[in-house]
Amino acid sequence: MYKYFISLCFVFVFVNGYSQINTSKEETKEKKDTVTYKTGYGLRIGLDISKPGLAIIDKSYSGLELVGDYRVSKKWYIATELGFEDETTYEDFSSSSSKGSYIRLGANYNAYENWLDMNNEIYVGMRYGFAIFDHTLNSYQPNVSSGTENLPPYFPSNPITTPMSDNGLTAHWTELQLGIKAETFKNLFIGFSFSYKIMLSVDDQKGFKTLYTPGFNRVFESSTGFGFNYTISYLIPFVNK
């Protein structure tokens, strides 16, 4: 009888200990399940480093662009880019320059589902762009024809090298952006984007069509354009959510 009593006690101790271990595991699991990861909401500012790089390669171009965005919800960001460009375009019979400032305003939607405390983006954005610029026709050569096919003109034209300028010209456009931003270090982001632009209106210099608009880039016959940027930016977090 005594042996049975001791065995029963051992069984009771084992069952009680096992139940406590299970309870402890369940509590730990519940604590882990309730852990939430917060990300920073704030102002992110940076620089498009592709423009200084282009200025080193292409001596006919100089420009600077600052970028910024502000996170307003889990998926949405208010975004802007502002800058200055000075570009000279060379054609077969003309040379012209555009110089001025621009701003683009809009929003980005982050389509990427981040894991845990990641803060990366694969986004789609829309922008409204506005530029005010000066346009100068540096030189041109009048198109003179002999009136006979395959024959040179009787009096070849001489190039006109006296610059002619119009100031205070404006341009308005919209654009669609696709881009990526990745957090490489804490609050430091590397990103790049591609944009498709549609010109709404642009002022032309008297007697000459605008070929390049700051912030829009080259203006094609279809009134469309393309853009690309490569940015480094830093997030100043105001609150974690």
PDB file of C-alpha atoms in Angstrom, residues 5-237:
ATOM      1  CA  PHE A   5       1.009   5.807  -2.344  1.00  0.00           C
ATOM      2  CA  ILE A   6       4.574   6.839  -3.270  1.00  0.00           C
ATOM      3  CA  SER A   7       3.971   6.005  -6.945  1.00  0.00           C
ATOM      4  CA  LEU A   8       0.802   8.098  -6.923  1.00  0.00           C
ATOM      5  CA  CYS A   9       2.705  11.033  -5.485  1.00  0.00           C
ATOM      6  CA  PHE A  10       5.339  10.774  -8.226  1.00  0.00           C
ATOM      7  CA  VAL A  11       2.637  10.702 -10.878  1.00  0.00           C
ATOM      8  CA  PHE A  12       0.982  13.779  -9.361  1.00  0.00           C
ATOM      9  CA  VAL A  13       4.284  15.707  -9.264  1.00  0.00           C
ATOM     10  CA  PHE A  14       5.077  14.796 -12.887  1.00  0.00           C
ATOM     11  CA  VAL A  15       1.635  15.788 -14.176  1.00  0.00           C
ATOM     12  CA  ASN A  16       1.713  19.059 -12.245  1.00  0.00           C
ATOM     13  CA  GLY A  17       5.181  19.939 -13.538  1.00  0.00           C
ATOM     14  CA  TYR A  18       4.245  19.098 -17.113  1.00  0.00           C
ATOM     15  CA  SER A  19       1.141  21.263 -16.926  1.00  0.00           C
ATOM     16  CA  GLN A  20       3.189  24.189 -15.590  1.00  0.00           C
ATOM     17  CA  ILE A  21       5.668  23.843 -18.475  1.00  0.00           C
ATOM     18  CA  ASN A  22       2.821  23.872 -21.006  1.00  0.00           C
ATOM     19  CA  THR A  23       1.239  26.882 -19.306  1.00  0.00           C
ATOM     20  CA  SER A  24       4.562  28.716 -19.378  1.00  0.00           C
ATOM     21  CA  LYS A  25       5.010  27.934 -23.102  1.00  0.00           C
ATOM     22  CA  GLU A  26       1.508  29.180 -23.905  1.00  0.00           C
ATOM     23  CA  GLU A  27       2.080  32.407 -21.982  1.00  0.00           C
ATOM     24  CA  THR A  28       5.402  32.958 -23.792  1.00  0.00           C
ATOM     25  CA  LYS A  29       3.728  32.316 -27.138  1.00  0.00           C
ATOM     26  CA  GLU A  30       0.954  34.779 -26.294  1.00  0.00           C
ATOM     27  CA  LYS A  31       3.552  37.400 -25.364  1.00  0.00           C
ATOM     28  CA  LYS A  32       5.398  36.835 -28.636  1.00  0.00           C
ATOM     29  CA  ASP A  33       2.161  37.050 -30.595  1.00  0.00           C
ATOM     30  CA  THR A  34       1.338  40.419 -29.046  1.00  0.00           C
ATOM     31  CA  VAL A  35       4.696  42.027 -29.953  1.00  0.00           C
ATOM     32  CA  THR A  36       4.196  44.906 -32.445  1.00  0.00           C
ATOM     33  CA  TYR A  37       6.857  46.494 -34.622  1.00  0.00           C
ATOM     34  CA  LYS A  38       6.699  50.237 -35.144  1.00  0.00           C
ATOM     35  CA  THR A  39       8.173  52.275 -37.985  1.00  0.00           C
ATOM     36  CA  GLY A  40       9.088  55.933 -38.152  1.00  0.00           C
ATOM     37  CA  TYR A  41       6.707  58.578 -39.480  1.00  0.00           C
ATOM     38  CA  GLY A  42       8.375  61.829 -40.399  1.00  0.00           C
ATOM     39  CA  LEU A  43      10.117  63.974 -42.978  1.00  0.00           C
ATOM     40  CA  ARG A  44      12.545  62.351 -45.417  1.00  0.00           C
ATOM     41  CA  ILE A  45      14.836  64.685 -47.356  1.00  0.00           C
ATOM     42  CA  GLY A  46      17.567  63.935 -49.850  1.00  0.00           C
ATOM     43  CA  LEU A  47      19.420  64.652 -53.067  1.00  0.00           C
ATOM     44  CA  ASP A  48      19.259  63.329 -56.620  1.00  0.00           C
ATOM     45  CA  ILE A  49      22.904  62.409 -57.197  1.00  0.00           C
ATOM     46  CA  SER A  50      22.369  61.547 -60.871  1.00  0.00           C
ATOM     47  CA  LYS A  51      22.318  65.234 -61.837  1.00  0.00           C
ATOM     48  CA  PRO A  52      25.786  66.161 -60.482  1.00  0.00           C
ATOM     49  CA  GLY A  53      27.025  62.947 -62.080  1.00  0.00           C
ATOM     50  CA  LEU A  54      25.544  63.928 -65.447  1.00  0.00           C
ATOM     51  CA  ALA A  55      27.128  67.387 -65.156  1.00  0.00           C
ATOM     52  CA  ILE A  56      30.562  65.746 -64.851  1.00  0.00           C
ATOM     53  CA  ILE A  57      30.020  63.705 -68.021  1.00  0.00           C
ATOM     54  CA  ASP A  58      28.104  66.290 -70.078  1.00  0.00           C
ATOM     55  CA  LYS A  59      29.634  69.778 -70.009  1.00  0.00           C
ATOM     56  CA  SER A  60      26.515  71.246 -71.659  1.00  0.00           C
ATOM     57  CA  TYR A  61      24.418  70.421 -68.557  1.00  0.00           C
ATOM     58  CA  SER A  62      24.306  71.475 -64.913  1.00  0.00           C
ATOM     59  CA  GLY A  63      21.590  70.840 -62.352  1.00  0.00           C
ATOM     60  CA  LEU A  64      20.632  70.194 -58.759  1.00  0.00           C
ATOM     61  CA  GLU A  65      17.505  68.512 -57.373  1.00  0.00           C
ATOM     62  CA  LEU A  66      16.312  68.131 -53.778  1.00  0.00           C
ATOM     63  CA  VAL A  67      13.736  65.457 -52.942  1.00  0.00           C
ATOM     64  CA  GLY A  68      11.441  65.038 -49.963  1.00  0.00           C
ATOM     65  CA  ASP A  69       8.409  63.161 -48.718  1.00  0.00           C
ATOM     66  CA  TYR A  70       6.252  62.935 -45.607  1.00  0.00           C
ATOM     67  CA  ARG A  71       4.499  59.751 -44.516  1.00  0.00           C
ATOM     68  CA  VAL A  72       0.822  60.341 -43.727  1.00  0.00           C
ATOM     69  CA  SER A  73      -0.377  56.707 -43.401  1.00  0.00           C
ATOM     70  CA  LYS A  74       0.870  53.137 -43.694  1.00  0.00           C
ATOM     71  CA  LYS A  75       0.835  53.255 -47.502  1.00  0.00           C
ATOM     72  CA  TRP A  76       0.675  56.929 -48.523  1.00  0.00           C
ATOM     73  CA  TYR A  77       3.359  59.629 -48.726  1.00  0.00           C
ATOM     74  CA  ILE A  78       3.150  63.276 -49.762  1.00  0.00           C
ATOM     75  CA  ALA A  79       6.137  63.865 -52.052  1.00  0.00           C
ATOM     76  CA  THR A  80       7.913  66.711 -53.807  1.00  0.00           C
ATOM     77  CA  GLU A  81      11.007  67.448 -55.881  1.00  0.00           C
ATOM     78  CA  LEU A  82      12.432  70.898 -56.557  1.00  0.00           C
ATOM     79  CA  GLY A  83      15.497  71.931 -58.444  1.00  0.00           C
ATOM     80  CA  PHE A  84      17.382  73.992 -60.991  1.00  0.00           C
ATOM     81  CA  GLU A  85      18.699  73.061 -64.445  1.00  0.00           C
ATOM     82  CA  ASP A  86      20.771  74.714 -67.170  1.00  0.00           C
ATOM     83  CA  GLU A  87      20.972  72.711 -70.410  1.00  0.00           C
ATOM     84  CA  THR A  88      22.207  73.454 -73.920  1.00  0.00           C
ATOM     85  CA  THR A  89      20.682  71.494 -76.814  1.00  0.00           C
ATOM     86  CA  TYR A  90      22.603  71.072 -80.059  1.00  0.00           C
ATOM     87  CA  GLU A  91      20.716  70.358 -83.283  1.00  0.00           C
ATOM     88  CA  ASP A  92      21.952  70.126 -86.886  1.00  0.00           C
ATOM     89  CA  PHE A  93      21.193  73.790 -87.622  1.00  0.00           C
ATOM     90  CA  SER A  94      20.708  75.349 -84.188  1.00  0.00           C
ATOM     91  CA  SER A  95      21.907  75.600 -80.617  1.00  0.00           C
ATOM     92  CA  SER A  96      19.583  76.630 -77.766  1.00  0.00           C
ATOM     93  CA  SER A  97      19.701  76.816 -73.969  1.00  0.00           C
ATOM     94  CA  SER A  98      17.074  76.486 -71.229  1.00  0.00           C
ATOM     95  CA  LYS A  99      17.770  77.656 -67.697  1.00  0.00           C
ATOM     96  CA  GLY A 100      15.346  77.796 -64.780  1.00  0.00           C
ATOM     97  CA  SER A 101      13.753  76.327 -61.686  1.00  0.00           C
ATOM     98  CA  TYR A 102      10.997  73.789 -61.212  1.00  0.00           C
ATOM     99  CA  ILE A 103       8.888  71.997 -58.631  1.00  0.00           C
ATOM    100  CA  ARG A 104       6.933  68.735 -58.718  1.00  0.00           C
ATOM    101  CA  LEU A 105       4.187  67.991 -56.167  1.00  0.00           C
ATOM    102  CA  GLY A 106       2.183  64.820 -55.625  1.00  0.00           C
ATOM    103  CA  ALA A 107       1.900  61.577 -53.684  1.00  0.00           C
ATOM    104  CA  ASN A 108       3.373  58.064 -53.594  1.00  0.00           C
ATOM    105  CA  TYR A 109       1.576  54.798 -52.819  1.00  0.00           C
ATOM    106  CA  ASN A 110       3.763  52.035 -51.351  1.00  0.00           C
ATOM    107  CA  ALA A 111       2.739  48.673 -52.854  1.00  0.00           C
ATOM    108  CA  TYR A 112       5.371  46.707 -50.906  1.00  0.00           C
ATOM    109  CA  GLU A 113       4.423  44.645 -47.826  1.00  0.00           C
ATOM    110  CA  ASN A 114       7.267  45.084 -45.356  1.00  0.00           C
ATOM    111  CA  TRP A 115       8.324  42.302 -42.975  1.00  0.00           C
ATOM    112  CA  LEU A 116       8.545  43.037 -39.249  1.00  0.00           C
ATOM    113  CA  ASP A 117      10.390  46.354 -38.805  1.00  0.00           C
ATOM    114  CA  MET A 118      11.466  46.831 -42.446  1.00  0.00           C
ATOM    115  CA  ASN A 119      10.729  50.220 -43.993  1.00  0.00           C
ATOM    116  CA  ASN A 120      11.260  49.763 -47.750  1.00  0.00           C
ATOM    117  CA  GLU A 121       9.144  50.921 -50.687  1.00  0.00           C
ATOM    118  CA  ILE A 122       8.099  49.843 -54.145  1.00  0.00           C
ATOM    119  CA  TYR A 123       5.869  52.743 -55.063  1.00  0.00           C
ATOM    120  CA  VAL A 124       3.677  54.300 -57.707  1.00  0.00           C
ATOM    121  CA  GLY A 125       3.484  58.087 -57.738  1.00  0.00           C
ATOM    122  CA  MET A 126       1.719  60.936 -59.487  1.00  0.00           C
ATOM    123  CA  ARG A 127       3.087  64.460 -59.865  1.00  0.00           C
ATOM    124  CA  TYR A 128       2.082  67.887 -61.107  1.00  0.00           C
ATOM    125  CA  GLY A 129       5.082  69.805 -62.397  1.00  0.00           C
ATOM    126  CA  PHE A 130       5.651  73.523 -62.904  1.00  0.00           C
ATOM    127  CA  ALA A 131       8.727  75.315 -64.262  1.00  0.00           C
ATOM    128  CA  ILE A 132       9.703  78.908 -64.890  1.00  0.00           C
ATOM    129  CA  PHE A 133      12.680  79.338 -67.177  1.00  0.00           C
ATOM    130  CA  ASP A 134      14.615  81.477 -69.659  1.00  0.00           C
ATOM    131  CA  HIS A 135      15.179  80.239 -73.206  1.00  0.00           C
ATOM    132  CA  THR A 136      17.980  81.428 -75.478  1.00  0.00           C
ATOM    133  CA  LEU A 137      18.530  80.690 -79.161  1.00  0.00           C
ATOM    134  CA  ASN A 138      22.334  80.751 -79.187  1.00  0.00           C
ATOM    135  CA  SER A 139      22.862  80.272 -82.914  1.00  0.00           C
ATOM    136  CA  TYR A 140      21.116  78.963 -85.997  1.00  0.00           C
ATOM    137  CA  GLN A 141      21.638  78.552 -89.719  1.00  0.00           C
ATOM    138  CA  PRO A 142      18.825  79.584 -92.081  1.00  0.00           C
ATOM    139  CA  ASN A 143      17.557  76.826 -94.321  1.00  0.00           C
ATOM    140  CA  VAL A 144      18.166  78.016 -97.909  1.00  0.00           C
ATOM    141  CA  SER A 145      17.164  75.896-100.894  1.00  0.00           C
ATOM    142  CA  SER A 146      18.241  76.143-104.533  1.00  0.00           C
ATOM    143  CA  GLY A 147      14.797  75.109-105.681  1.00  0.00           C
ATOM    144  CA  THR A 148      16.259  72.090-107.497  1.00  0.00           C
ATOM    145  CA  GLU A 149      16.455  68.676-105.927  1.00  0.00           C
ATOM    146  CA  ASN A 150      19.963  67.307-105.180  1.00  0.00           C
ATOM    147  CA  LEU A 151      21.622  70.617-105.991  1.00  0.00           C
ATOM    148  CA  PRO A 152      23.277  72.877-103.416  1.00  0.00           C
ATOM    149  CA  PRO A 153      21.854  76.419-102.935  1.00  0.00           C
ATOM    150  CA  TYR A 154      23.204  79.211-105.137  1.00  0.00           C
ATOM    151  CA  PHE A 155      24.017  81.344-102.116  1.00  0.00           C
ATOM    152  CA  PRO A 156      24.820  79.213 -99.042  1.00  0.00           C
ATOM    153  CA  SER A 157      23.503  80.670 -95.796  1.00  0.00           C
ATOM    154  CA  ASN A 158      25.732  81.908 -93.021  1.00  0.00           C
ATOM    155  CA  PRO A 159      25.090  80.917 -89.385  1.00  0.00           C
ATOM    156  CA  ILE A 160      23.524  83.566 -87.144  1.00  0.00           C
ATOM    157  CA  THR A 161      25.467  83.689 -83.878  1.00  0.00           C
ATOM    158  CA  THR A 162      23.755  86.601 -82.131  1.00  0.00           C
ATOM    159  CA  PRO A 163      21.884  85.116 -79.114  1.00  0.00           C
ATOM    160  CA  MET A 164      18.170  85.882 -78.764  1.00  0.00           C
ATOM    161  CA  SER A 165      16.454  85.295 -75.419  1.00  0.00           C
ATOM    162  CA  ASP A 166      12.971  85.183 -73.895  1.00  0.00           C
ATOM    163  CA  ASN A 167      12.621  85.297 -70.116  1.00  0.00           C
ATOM    164  CA  GLY A 168       9.912  84.195 -67.702  1.00  0.00           C
ATOM    165  CA  LEU A 169       8.588  81.306 -69.794  1.00  0.00           C
ATOM    166  CA  THR A 170       6.491  78.680 -67.998  1.00  0.00           C
ATOM    167  CA  ALA A 171       5.607  75.000 -68.411  1.00  0.00           C
ATOM    168  CA  HIS A 172       3.006  72.730 -66.780  1.00  0.00           C
ATOM    169  CA  TRP A 173       2.932  68.934 -66.921  1.00  0.00           C
ATOM    170  CA  THR A 174       1.876  65.729 -65.178  1.00  0.00           C
ATOM    171  CA  GLU A 175       3.889  62.577 -64.685  1.00  0.00           C
ATOM    172  CA  LEU A 176       3.626  58.978 -63.532  1.00  0.00           C
ATOM    173  CA  GLN A 177       6.468  57.618 -61.407  1.00  0.00           C
ATOM    174  CA  LEU A 178       7.577  54.072 -60.593  1.00  0.00           C
ATOM    175  CA  GLY A 179      10.306  53.694 -58.017  1.00  0.00           C
ATOM    176  CA  ILE A 180      12.069  51.830 -55.227  1.00  0.00           C
ATOM    177  CA  LYS A 181      13.474  53.045 -51.902  1.00  0.00           C
ATOM    178  CA  ALA A 182      15.503  50.741 -49.659  1.00  0.00           C
ATOM    179  CA  GLU A 183      16.708  51.431 -46.115  1.00  0.00           C
ATOM    180  CA  THR A 184      20.419  50.563 -46.221  1.00  0.00           C
ATOM    181  CA  PHE A 185      21.268  51.853 -42.733  1.00  0.00           C
ATOM    182  CA  LYS A 186      19.060  53.157 -39.940  1.00  0.00           C
ATOM    183  CA  ASN A 187      16.935  55.964 -41.492  1.00  0.00           C
ATOM    184  CA  LEU A 188      19.232  56.189 -44.545  1.00  0.00           C
ATOM    185  CA  PHE A 189      17.622  55.322 -47.896  1.00  0.00           C
ATOM    186  CA  ILE A 190      18.867  54.662 -51.419  1.00  0.00           C
ATOM    187  CA  GLY A 191      16.305  54.937 -54.210  1.00  0.00           C
ATOM    188  CA  PHE A 192      15.746  55.250 -57.917  1.00  0.00           C
ATOM    189  CA  SER A 193      12.694  55.996 -60.047  1.00  0.00           C
ATOM    190  CA  PHE A 194      11.542  56.207 -63.646  1.00  0.00           C
ATOM    191  CA  SER A 195       8.923  58.711 -64.811  1.00  0.00           C
ATOM    192  CA  TYR A 196       6.722  59.190 -67.862  1.00  0.00           C
ATOM    193  CA  LYS A 197       5.730  62.825 -68.436  1.00  0.00           C
ATOM    194  CA  ILE A 198       2.937  64.490 -70.396  1.00  0.00           C
ATOM    195  CA  MET A 199       3.245  68.190 -71.162  1.00  0.00           C
ATOM    196  CA  LEU A 200       0.065  70.194 -70.540  1.00  0.00           C
ATOM    197  CA  SER A 201       1.354  73.547 -71.763  1.00  0.00           C
ATOM    198  CA  VAL A 202       4.709  75.206 -72.435  1.00  0.00           C
ATOM    199  CA  ASP A 203       5.687  78.682 -73.596  1.00  0.00           C
ATOM    200  CA  ASP A 204       7.835  78.824 -76.738  1.00  0.00           C
ATOM    201  CA  GLN A 205      10.387  81.448 -77.519  1.00  0.00           C
ATOM    202  CA  LYS A 206       9.205  83.751 -80.283  1.00  0.00           C
ATOM    203  CA  GLY A 207      10.001  82.093 -83.595  1.00  0.00           C
ATOM    204  CA  PHE A 208      11.555  78.995 -82.016  1.00  0.00           C
ATOM    205  CA  LYS A 209      10.130  75.892 -80.340  1.00  0.00           C
ATOM    206  CA  THR A 210      11.210  74.978 -76.799  1.00  0.00           C
ATOM    207  CA  LEU A 211      13.260  71.780 -76.987  1.00  0.00           C
ATOM    208  CA  TYR A 212      14.139  71.365 -73.300  1.00  0.00           C
ATOM    209  CA  THR A 213      12.268  72.355 -70.144  1.00  0.00           C
ATOM    210  CA  PRO A 214      13.845  72.249 -66.654  1.00  0.00           C
ATOM    211  CA  GLY A 215      12.258  69.472 -64.611  1.00  0.00           C
ATOM    212  CA  PHE A 216      10.630  67.925 -67.675  1.00  0.00           C
ATOM    213  CA  ASN A 217      13.744  67.221 -69.778  1.00  0.00           C
ATOM    214  CA  ARG A 218      13.632  66.940 -73.572  1.00  0.00           C
ATOM    215  CA  VAL A 219      10.258  67.855 -75.104  1.00  0.00           C
ATOM    216  CA  PHE A 220       9.370  65.521 -77.981  1.00  0.00           C
ATOM    217  CA  GLU A 221       6.897  66.163 -80.816  1.00  0.00           C
ATOM    218  CA  SER A 222       4.288  64.093 -78.952  1.00  0.00           C
ATOM    219  CA  SER A 223       4.550  66.501 -75.945  1.00  0.00           C
ATOM    220  CA  THR A 224       5.816  63.612 -73.821  1.00  0.00           C
ATOM    221  CA  GLY A 225       9.064  63.076 -71.967  1.00  0.00           C
ATOM    222  CA  PHE A 226      10.929  60.699 -69.682  1.00  0.00           C
ATOM    223  CA  GLY A 227      12.932  61.063 -66.522  1.00  0.00           C
ATOM    224  CA  PHE A 228      15.143  59.109 -64.143  1.00  0.00           C
ATOM    225  CA  ASN A 229      16.644  59.855 -60.754  1.00  0.00           C
ATOM    226  CA  TYR A 230      18.923  58.151 -58.242  1.00  0.00           C
ATOM    227  CA  THR A 231      18.561  59.476 -54.723  1.00  0.00           C
ATOM    228  CA  ILE A 232      20.110  59.344 -51.265  1.00  0.00           C
ATOM    229  CA  SER A 233      17.773  60.505 -48.486  1.00  0.00           C
ATOM    230  CA  TYR A 234      17.545  60.557 -44.706  1.00  0.00           C
ATOM    231  CA  LEU A 235      14.426  60.111 -42.570  1.00  0.00           C
ATOM    232  CA  ILE A 236      13.859  62.451 -39.628  1.00  0.00           C
ATOM    233  CA  PRO A 237      11.305  60.477 -37.587  1.00  0.00           C
TER     234      PRO A 237
END
